[in-house]
Short mmCIF file of C-alpha atoms and ligand atoms in Angstrom, two decimals:
data_model
loop_
_atom_site.label_atom_id
_atom_site.label_comp_id
_atom_site.label_asym_id
_atom_site.label_seq_id
_atom_site.Cartn_x
_atom_site.Cartn_y
_atom_site.Cartn_z
CA MET A 208 -18.15 -8.45 -6.78
CA LEU A 209 -18.50 -12.21 -7.09
CA THR A 210 -21.55 -14.42 -6.79
CA ILE A 211 -21.17 -18.00 -5.58
CA GLY A 212 -24.48 -19.85 -5.57
CA GLN A 213 -26.87 -17.67 -3.56
CA CYS A 214 -24.09 -15.63 -1.96
CA ARG A 215 -22.72 -12.23 -2.98
CA LEU A 216 -19.09 -11.50 -2.04
CA GLU A 217 -17.86 -7.91 -2.27
CA ALA A 218 -15.02 -5.67 -1.13
CA ARG A 219 -15.74 -2.20 0.23
CA VAL A 220 -13.64 0.60 1.65
CA VAL A 221 -15.53 1.11 4.87
CA ASP A 222 -15.16 1.33 8.63
CA ILE A 223 -16.47 -2.09 9.67
CA THR A 224 -18.05 -0.63 12.82
CA THR A 225 -20.63 1.21 10.67
CA LEU A 226 -22.03 -1.88 8.92
CA ALA A 227 -25.58 -3.00 9.77
CA VAL A 228 -24.97 -6.67 9.05
CA ASP A 229 -25.84 -9.74 11.11
CA ALA A 230 -22.22 -10.22 12.18
CA ILE A 231 -18.96 -8.32 11.94
CA VAL A 232 -15.72 -10.14 12.57
CA ASN A 233 -13.13 -8.65 14.91
CA ALA A 234 -9.37 -9.16 14.49
CA ALA A 235 -8.87 -9.86 18.18
CA ASN A 236 -6.04 -11.24 20.32
CA THR A 237 -6.06 -14.34 22.54
CA SER A 238 -7.18 -12.37 25.62
CA LEU A 239 -10.34 -11.09 23.83
CA LEU A 240 -10.04 -8.07 26.09
CA GLY A 241 -9.55 -5.45 23.40
CA GLY A 242 -6.55 -3.76 21.82
CA GLY A 243 -5.75 -1.38 18.99
CA GLY A 244 -6.66 -1.38 15.30
CA VAL A 245 -10.04 -2.75 14.33
CA ASP A 246 -10.38 -4.39 17.76
CA GLY A 247 -10.12 -1.01 19.51
CA ALA A 248 -12.57 0.58 17.06
CA ILE A 249 -15.12 -2.21 17.61
CA HIS A 250 -14.90 -2.01 21.41
CA ARG A 251 -15.20 1.80 21.35
CA ALA A 252 -18.27 1.69 19.11
CA ALA A 253 -19.96 -1.20 20.94
CA GLY A 254 -19.52 0.24 24.43
CA CYS A 255 -18.30 -1.34 27.65
CA ASP A 256 -20.95 -4.08 27.72
CA LEU A 257 -18.98 -5.79 24.95
CA LEU A 258 -15.89 -5.94 27.15
CA HIS A 259 -17.99 -7.32 30.01
CA GLU A 260 -19.26 -10.16 27.83
CA CYS A 261 -15.73 -10.81 26.50
CA GLU A 262 -14.47 -11.11 30.07
CA THR A 263 -16.73 -14.14 30.54
CA LEU A 264 -15.32 -16.03 27.52
CA GLY A 265 -11.96 -17.18 28.91
CA GLY A 266 -9.93 -15.97 25.93
CA CYS A 267 -9.61 -17.66 22.56
CA ALA A 268 -6.91 -19.73 20.83
CA THR A 269 -5.18 -18.49 17.70
CA GLY A 270 -7.13 -19.70 14.65
CA ASP A 271 -10.36 -19.95 16.62
CA ALA A 272 -13.26 -17.51 17.15
CA LYS A 273 -15.97 -16.72 19.70
CA ILE A 274 -19.22 -14.82 19.28
CA THR A 275 -20.86 -12.07 21.33
CA ALA A 276 -23.69 -9.62 20.93
CA GLY A 277 -23.07 -6.34 19.08
CA TYR A 278 -24.41 -4.00 21.80
CA LYS A 279 -24.29 -0.39 20.50
CA LEU A 280 -23.00 -1.46 17.07
CA PRO A 281 -25.40 -1.59 14.13
CA ALA A 282 -24.27 -5.23 13.70
CA LYS A 283 -26.21 -7.83 15.71
CA HIS A 284 -23.18 -9.96 16.58
CA VAL A 285 -19.42 -9.64 16.85
CA ILE A 286 -17.34 -12.70 16.02
CA HIS A 287 -13.95 -12.34 17.66
CA ALA A 288 -11.37 -14.22 15.58
CA VAL A 289 -7.73 -14.49 16.59
CA GLY A 290 -5.37 -14.39 13.63
CA PRO A 291 -1.74 -15.48 13.73
CA VAL A 292 1.16 -13.10 14.20
CA TRP A 293 3.26 -13.33 11.01
CA GLY A 294 6.55 -15.02 11.84
CA GLY A 295 7.94 -15.70 8.37
CA GLY A 296 5.40 -18.23 7.09
CA GLN A 297 6.83 -21.47 8.52
CA ARG A 298 4.80 -21.49 11.73
CA GLY A 299 1.44 -22.55 10.34
CA GLU A 300 0.34 -18.96 9.80
CA SER A 301 -1.60 -19.67 6.58
CA GLU A 302 -3.57 -22.56 8.08
CA LEU A 303 -4.29 -20.57 11.25
CA LEU A 304 -5.55 -17.63 9.20
CA ALA A 305 -7.77 -19.91 7.08
CA SER A 306 -9.12 -21.41 10.29
CA CYS A 307 -10.22 -17.93 11.48
CA TYR A 308 -12.40 -17.53 8.37
CA ARG A 309 -13.81 -21.08 8.64
CA ARG A 310 -14.63 -20.77 12.36
CA SER A 311 -16.22 -17.35 11.85
CA LEU A 312 -18.53 -18.69 9.16
CA GLU A 313 -19.43 -21.71 11.33
CA LEU A 314 -20.40 -19.45 14.22
CA ALA A 315 -22.37 -17.16 11.90
CA GLN A 316 -24.20 -20.17 10.50
CA ASP A 317 -25.00 -21.42 14.04
CA GLU A 318 -26.70 -18.04 14.69
CA HIS A 319 -28.52 -18.17 11.31
CA CYS A 320 -26.74 -15.01 10.12
CA SER A 321 -27.32 -14.06 6.50
CA SER A 322 -24.76 -11.25 6.24
CA ILE A 323 -21.21 -11.05 7.59
CA ALA A 324 -18.34 -8.58 7.24
CA PHE A 325 -14.66 -9.44 7.69
CA PRO A 326 -11.71 -7.10 8.22
CA ALA A 327 -8.33 -8.15 6.82
CA ILE A 328 -7.47 -10.32 9.82
CA SER A 329 -3.74 -10.29 10.78
CA CYS A 330 -2.89 -7.65 8.13
CA GLY A 331 -2.24 -4.80 10.57
CA VAL A 332 -0.24 -5.12 13.78
CA TYR A 333 0.21 -8.88 13.12
CA ARG A 334 2.00 -8.09 9.79
CA PHE A 335 0.65 -10.95 7.63
CA PRO A 336 1.56 -10.19 3.97
CA ALA A 337 -1.57 -8.61 2.53
CA GLN A 338 -1.74 -10.34 -0.85
CA GLN A 339 -1.32 -13.81 0.65
CA ALA A 340 -3.86 -13.00 3.36
CA VAL A 341 -6.41 -11.84 0.78
CA GLN A 342 -6.00 -15.08 -1.22
CA ILE A 343 -6.54 -17.09 1.95
CA ALA A 344 -9.55 -14.97 3.01
CA VAL A 345 -11.39 -15.20 -0.31
CA GLY A 346 -10.41 -18.83 -0.97
CA THR A 347 -11.43 -20.06 2.47
CA VAL A 348 -14.75 -18.20 2.41
CA ILE A 349 -15.58 -19.70 -0.99
CA GLU A 350 -14.61 -23.22 0.20
CA THR A 351 -16.65 -22.89 3.40
CA LEU A 352 -19.83 -21.37 1.96
CA PRO A 353 -21.41 -24.76 1.14
CA GLN A 354 -21.40 -25.50 4.91
CA ALA A 355 -22.78 -22.04 5.74
CA ALA A 356 -26.04 -22.02 3.81
CA SER A 357 -27.58 -19.18 5.84
CA ILE A 358 -24.97 -16.70 4.53
CA ASN A 359 -25.98 -14.80 1.41
CA HIS A 360 -23.79 -11.70 1.69
CA VAL A 361 -20.09 -11.44 2.58
CA ILE A 362 -18.37 -8.05 2.79
CA PHE A 363 -14.58 -7.74 2.93
CA ALA A 364 -14.24 -4.42 4.77
CA CYS A 365 -11.05 -2.63 3.74
CA PHE A 366 -9.56 0.29 5.59
CA ASP A 367 -7.67 1.65 2.57
CA ASP A 368 -7.66 1.63 -1.22
CA ALA A 369 -4.59 -0.60 -1.52
CA MET A 370 -6.33 -3.39 0.41
CA PHE A 371 -9.54 -2.83 -1.56
CA ARG A 372 -7.67 -3.30 -4.86
CA LEU A 373 -6.18 -6.59 -3.64
CA TYR A 374 -9.64 -7.94 -2.79
CA GLU A 375 -11.16 -6.66 -6.03
CA SER A 376 -8.44 -8.38 -8.03
CA GLU A 377 -8.78 -11.65 -6.08
CA LEU A 378 -12.58 -11.67 -6.47
CA ALA A 379 -12.24 -10.98 -10.22
CA ASP A 380 -9.72 -13.82 -10.59
CA ARG A 381 -12.18 -16.23 -9.03
CA GLN A 382 -15.09 -15.20 -11.25
CA ALA A 383 -15.77 -18.09 -13.63
CA PRO A 384 -15.38 -16.94 -17.25
CA PRO A 385 -18.70 -16.63 -19.13
CA SER A 386 -19.47 -19.82 -21.03
CA LYS A 387 -18.86 -19.52 -24.77
CA PRO A 388 -21.88 -19.74 -27.07
CA ALA A 389 -22.13 -23.15 -28.73
N1 AR6 B 594 -12.64 -1.18 9.79
C1 AR6 B 594 -12.08 -2.02 8.89
N2 AR6 B 594 -10.78 -2.35 8.90
C2 AR6 B 594 -10.00 -1.79 9.85
C3 AR6 B 594 -10.49 -0.91 10.83
C4 AR6 B 594 -11.88 -0.60 10.77
N3 AR6 B 594 -12.44 0.23 11.65
N4 AR6 B 594 -9.45 -0.53 11.63
C5 AR6 B 594 -8.35 -1.16 11.17
N5 AR6 B 594 -8.67 -1.91 10.09
P1 AR6 B 594 -5.37 -4.90 13.00
P2 AR6 B 594 -4.35 -7.66 13.32
C6 AR6 B 594 -7.81 -2.79 9.27
O1 AR6 B 594 -4.04 -4.35 13.40
O2 AR6 B 594 -3.24 -7.42 12.37
C7 AR6 B 594 -5.18 -5.42 17.93
O3 AR6 B 594 -4.48 -4.68 18.87
C8 AR6 B 594 -6.33 -2.54 9.27
O4 AR6 B 594 -6.00 -1.51 8.34
O5 AR6 B 594 -6.59 -4.31 13.56
O6 AR6 B 594 -5.14 -8.94 13.21
C9 AR6 B 594 -5.75 -6.72 18.49
O7 AR6 B 594 -6.14 -6.58 19.85
C10 AR6 B 594 -5.81 -3.90 8.82
O8 AR6 B 594 -5.88 -4.03 7.39
O9 AR6 B 594 -5.47 -6.50 13.34
C11 AR6 B 594 -4.60 -7.66 18.35
O10 AR6 B 594 -3.69 -7.56 19.43
C12 AR6 B 594 -6.81 -4.89 9.43
O11 AR6 B 594 -7.94 -4.10 9.82
C13 AR6 B 594 -3.92 -7.21 17.08
O12 AR6 B 594 -4.26 -5.82 16.92
C14 AR6 B 594 -6.33 -5.65 10.65
O13 AR6 B 594 -5.44 -4.85 11.40
C15 AR6 B 594 -4.45 -7.95 15.89
O14 AR6 B 594 -3.72 -7.57 14.76
#
């Protein structure tokens, strides 16, 4: 766990669809019309009204995000972020992934959310290297928090222990060392 100002950042091994936070982030695709992985799990748990709202949104560009209600989910909102497909690292993948985290926090702030949970966007079907993605996720959230003052709790929801350990290690690395006594 890491505390930055008023905000607590933590990693958890958890199914993101079970979290009663203000917003969960979905790792969506540009159609916003559902898919496999975490996207499929979110649509199944939210019910078909989520798909109906997504159908009105006109899709979403890679690196951007759009927000809907949470319907049958315990979360109030779903922020649908579209991560990049990994293509070797020379196609702007890192910047596009960072943009997903920035845009998600901006939308959460616009809705006055205080808690948000992210999956490891692009780390499944889209094959982004996990360690690099985790550095981008944690780094971008920390950089963006000053512009997202409503947020006081960020959860990195991990589907397995290996991903959890990467987040734990990244959060520990970013913890400022305790100041030495004078
Ligand atoms: N809770 C938390 N994390 C999960 C869950 C869950 N319920 N389910 C999977 N993960 P992926 P992507 C993890 O493939 O790579 C979809 O078809 C998973 O272990 O869901 O961004 C979309 O429609 C992995 O670490 O998303 C797109 O077409 C992470 O979530 C495409 O996949 C992301 O894996 C997006 O691919």
